[in-house]
Amino acid sequence: MAHAIQETRENRELRRSCYTQLHRDARQFAPVLSRHLYVTRDRTLGQEDVSALEATKDAYRDRWSEALMIAPDAVIVPAHELNEALTGVYGQIKRLEQGETPGQARPRSRPRKRSTRSGL
């Protein structure tokens, strides 16, 4: 009985830590995306600008991957909407960096899956 209680506590703490870190990394990713857009508008991007974006994106991606393994669907479903928004903006930024015009249609090589448990 004591072992089951301890395991339940550890699982709850693992989920709480995962949720907290995912929330923190998402909150850090959003302003870094915004800052990157402003820098792109105002001047030529430097390696430090690109590195800052990539490091923040990588941290968020790692947390998202962890959440997919730990969190129940009740958490993943709403978090998936945020993930789609953040990664969508990231993709738009990368396309802008490659010289594409905003709103320019891009051919898709394959149809996207609509799974809530998809990565970055």
C-alpha atoms as a PDB file:
ATOM      1  CA  MET A   1       0.000   0.000   0.000  1.00  0.00           C
ATOM      2  CA  ALA A   2       2.760   2.430   0.950  1.00  0.00           C
ATOM      3  CA  HIS A   3       4.570   1.650  -2.291  1.00  0.00           C
ATOM      4  CA  ALA A   4       1.441   2.416  -4.342  1.00  0.00           C
ATOM      5  CA  ILE A   5       0.947   5.728  -2.541  1.00  0.00           C
ATOM      6  CA  GLN A   6       4.583   6.671  -3.098  1.00  0.00           C
ATOM      7  CA  GLU A   7       4.345   5.747  -6.795  1.00  0.00           C
ATOM      8  CA  THR A   8       1.176   7.838  -7.171  1.00  0.00           C
ATOM      9  CA  ARG A   9       2.914  10.816  -5.585  1.00  0.00           C
ATOM     10  CA  GLU A  10       5.952  10.413  -7.838  1.00  0.00           C
ATOM     11  CA  ASN A  11       3.751  10.184 -10.941  1.00  0.00           C
ATOM     12  CA  ARG A  12       1.822  13.281  -9.897  1.00  0.00           C
ATOM     13  CA  GLU A  13       5.079  15.178  -9.301  1.00  0.00           C
ATOM     14  CA  LEU A  14       6.433  14.053 -12.686  1.00  0.00           C
ATOM     15  CA  ARG A  15       3.277  15.291 -14.434  1.00  0.00           C
ATOM     16  CA  ARG A  16       3.309  18.575 -12.505  1.00  0.00           C
ATOM     17  CA  SER A  17       6.952  19.167 -13.400  1.00  0.00           C
ATOM     18  CA  CYS A  18       6.268  18.323 -17.040  1.00  0.00           C
ATOM     19  CA  TYR A  19       3.274  20.686 -17.235  1.00  0.00           C
ATOM     20  CA  THR A  20       5.191  23.485 -15.537  1.00  0.00           C
ATOM     21  CA  GLN A  21       8.198  23.137 -17.837  1.00  0.00           C
ATOM     22  CA  LEU A  22       6.022  22.917 -20.950  1.00  0.00           C
ATOM     23  CA  HIS A  23       4.153  26.054 -19.921  1.00  0.00           C
ATOM     24  CA  ARG A  24       7.392  27.889 -19.145  1.00  0.00           C
ATOM     25  CA  ASP A  25       9.039  26.913 -22.431  1.00  0.00           C
ATOM     26  CA  ALA A  26       5.939  27.834 -24.453  1.00  0.00           C
ATOM     27  CA  ARG A  27       5.844  31.236 -22.719  1.00  0.00           C
ATOM     28  CA  GLN A  28       9.511  31.737 -23.601  1.00  0.00           C
ATOM     29  CA  PHE A  29       9.108  30.550 -27.210  1.00  0.00           C
ATOM     30  CA  ALA A  30       6.330  33.024 -28.064  1.00  0.00           C
ATOM     31  CA  PRO A  31       8.256  36.258 -27.288  1.00  0.00           C
ATOM     32  CA  VAL A  32      11.426  34.883 -28.900  1.00  0.00           C
ATOM     33  CA  LEU A  33       9.415  34.318 -32.090  1.00  0.00           C
ATOM     34  CA  SER A  34       8.097  37.868 -31.895  1.00  0.00           C
ATOM     35  CA  ARG A  35      11.534  39.344 -31.206  1.00  0.00           C
ATOM     36  CA  HIS A  36      12.973  37.389 -34.131  1.00  0.00           C
ATOM     37  CA  LEU A  37      10.378  38.891 -36.458  1.00  0.00           C
ATOM     38  CA  TYR A  38      11.201  42.420 -35.264  1.00  0.00           C
ATOM     39  CA  VAL A  39      14.925  41.813 -35.708  1.00  0.00           C
ATOM     40  CA  THR A  40      14.293  40.422 -39.195  1.00  0.00           C
ATOM     41  CA  ARG A  41      12.375  43.578 -40.053  1.00  0.00           C
ATOM     42  CA  ASP A  42      14.889  45.998 -38.560  1.00  0.00           C
ATOM     43  CA  ARG A  43      18.243  44.540 -39.537  1.00  0.00           C
ATOM     44  CA  THR A  44      20.118  41.575 -40.941  1.00  0.00           C
ATOM     45  CA  LEU A  45      19.942  38.553 -38.679  1.00  0.00           C
ATOM     46  CA  GLY A  46      23.148  37.586 -36.937  1.00  0.00           C
ATOM     47  CA  GLN A  47      24.167  34.120 -35.860  1.00  0.00           C
ATOM     48  CA  GLU A  48      23.275  34.982 -32.261  1.00  0.00           C
ATOM     49  CA  ASP A  49      19.715  35.830 -33.351  1.00  0.00           C
ATOM     50  CA  VAL A  50      19.310  32.531 -35.163  1.00  0.00           C
ATOM     51  CA  SER A  51      20.929  30.623 -32.281  1.00  0.00           C
ATOM     52  CA  ALA A  52      18.579  32.211 -29.739  1.00  0.00           C
ATOM     53  CA  LEU A  53      15.530  31.197 -31.761  1.00  0.00           C
ATOM     54  CA  GLU A  54      16.792  27.667 -32.383  1.00  0.00           C
ATOM     55  CA  ALA A  55      17.751  27.089 -28.738  1.00  0.00           C
ATOM     56  CA  THR A  56      14.343  28.240 -27.533  1.00  0.00           C
ATOM     57  CA  LYS A  57      12.570  26.161 -30.178  1.00  0.00           C
ATOM     58  CA  ASP A  58      14.637  23.093 -29.254  1.00  0.00           C
ATOM     59  CA  ALA A  59      13.840  23.499 -25.547  1.00  0.00           C
ATOM     60  CA  TYR A  60      10.134  23.829 -26.323  1.00  0.00           C
ATOM     61  CA  ARG A  61      10.225  20.828 -28.687  1.00  0.00           C
ATOM     62  CA  ASP A  62      11.876  18.704 -25.988  1.00  0.00           C
ATOM     63  CA  ARG A  63       9.192  19.676 -23.459  1.00  0.00           C
ATOM     64  CA  TRP A  64       6.417  18.999 -25.977  1.00  0.00           C
ATOM     65  CA  SER A  65       7.871  15.551 -26.688  1.00  0.00           C
ATOM     66  CA  GLU A  66       8.042  14.824 -22.972  1.00  0.00           C
ATOM     67  CA  ALA A  67       4.460  15.982 -22.468  1.00  0.00           C
ATOM     68  CA  LEU A  68       3.264  13.675 -25.238  1.00  0.00           C
ATOM     69  CA  MET A  69       4.656  10.734 -23.277  1.00  0.00           C
ATOM     70  CA  ILE A  70       3.427  11.810 -19.852  1.00  0.00           C
ATOM     71  CA  ALA A  71       0.327  13.967 -20.099  1.00  0.00           C
ATOM     72  CA  PRO A  72      -3.206  12.639 -20.547  1.00  0.00           C
ATOM     73  CA  ASP A  73      -5.331  13.677 -23.527  1.00  0.00           C
ATOM     74  CA  ALA A  74      -7.165  16.171 -21.318  1.00  0.00           C
ATOM     75  CA  VAL A  75      -3.913  18.156 -21.247  1.00  0.00           C
ATOM     76  CA  ILE A  76      -2.579  17.300 -24.702  1.00  0.00           C
ATOM     77  CA  VAL A  77      -5.654  18.331 -26.676  1.00  0.00           C
ATOM     78  CA  PRO A  78      -5.639  22.011 -25.615  1.00  0.00           C
ATOM     79  CA  ALA A  79      -1.817  22.106 -25.567  1.00  0.00           C
ATOM     80  CA  HIS A  80      -1.858  20.813 -29.147  1.00  0.00           C
ATOM     81  CA  GLU A  81      -3.596  24.001 -30.292  1.00  0.00           C
ATOM     82  CA  LEU A  82      -0.822  26.077 -28.754  1.00  0.00           C
ATOM     83  CA  ASN A  83       1.805  23.796 -30.275  1.00  0.00           C
ATOM     84  CA  GLU A  84       0.242  24.209 -33.722  1.00  0.00           C
ATOM     85  CA  ALA A  85       0.213  27.998 -33.349  1.00  0.00           C
ATOM     86  CA  LEU A  86       3.815  28.254 -32.142  1.00  0.00           C
ATOM     87  CA  THR A  87       5.221  25.853 -34.711  1.00  0.00           C
ATOM     88  CA  GLY A  88       3.147  27.518 -37.428  1.00  0.00           C
ATOM     89  CA  VAL A  89       4.712  30.893 -36.644  1.00  0.00           C
ATOM     90  CA  TYR A  90       8.147  29.279 -36.484  1.00  0.00           C
ATOM     91  CA  GLY A  91       7.577  27.768 -39.935  1.00  0.00           C
ATOM     92  CA  GLN A  92       6.476  31.125 -41.323  1.00  0.00           C
ATOM     93  CA  ILE A  93       9.620  32.752 -39.933  1.00  0.00           C
ATOM     94  CA  LYS A  94      11.812  30.125 -41.548  1.00  0.00           C
ATOM     95  CA  ARG A  95      10.055  30.610 -44.882  1.00  0.00           C
ATOM     96  CA  LEU A  96      10.566  34.382 -44.603  1.00  0.00           C
ATOM     97  CA  GLU A  97      14.253  33.790 -43.929  1.00  0.00           C
ATOM     98  CA  GLN A  98      14.380  31.757 -47.148  1.00  0.00           C
ATOM     99  CA  GLY A  99      12.920  34.670 -49.073  1.00  0.00           C
ATOM    100  CA  GLU A 100       9.317  33.567 -49.459  1.00  0.00           C
ATOM    101  CA  THR A 101       6.633  36.218 -49.502  1.00  0.00           C
ATOM    102  CA  PRO A 102       4.013  36.081 -46.713  1.00  0.00           C
ATOM    103  CA  GLY A 103       0.903  34.324 -47.956  1.00  0.00           C
ATOM    104  CA  GLN A 104       2.755  32.650 -50.813  1.00  0.00           C
ATOM    105  CA  ALA A 105       1.285  29.235 -51.473  1.00  0.00           C
ATOM    106  CA  ARG A 106       3.635  26.326 -50.829  1.00  0.00           C
ATOM    107  CA  PRO A 107       3.061  22.929 -52.343  1.00  0.00           C
ATOM    108  CA  ARG A 108       2.830  20.205 -49.741  1.00  0.00           C
ATOM    109  CA  SER A 109       4.817  17.065 -50.314  1.00  0.00           C
ATOM    110  CA  ARG A 110       2.406  14.967 -48.262  1.00  0.00           C
ATOM    111  CA  PRO A 111      -0.870  15.473 -46.430  1.00  0.00           C
ATOM    112  CA  ARG A 112      -0.635  16.453 -42.773  1.00  0.00           C
ATOM    113  CA  LYS A 113      -1.903  14.126 -40.118  1.00  0.00           C
ATOM    114  CA  ARG A 114      -4.375  15.656 -37.689  1.00  0.00           C
ATOM    115  CA  SER A 115      -3.158  13.719 -34.643  1.00  0.00           C
ATOM    116  CA  THR A 116      -2.968  15.577 -31.364  1.00  0.00           C
ATOM    117  CA  ARG A 117       0.096  13.601 -30.425  1.00  0.00           C
ATOM    118  CA  SER A 118       2.378  14.933 -33.148  1.00  0.00           C
ATOM    119  CA  GLY A 119       5.748  16.548 -32.607  1.00  0.00           C
ATOM    120  CA  LEU A 120       7.349  19.750 -33.779  1.00  0.00           C
END
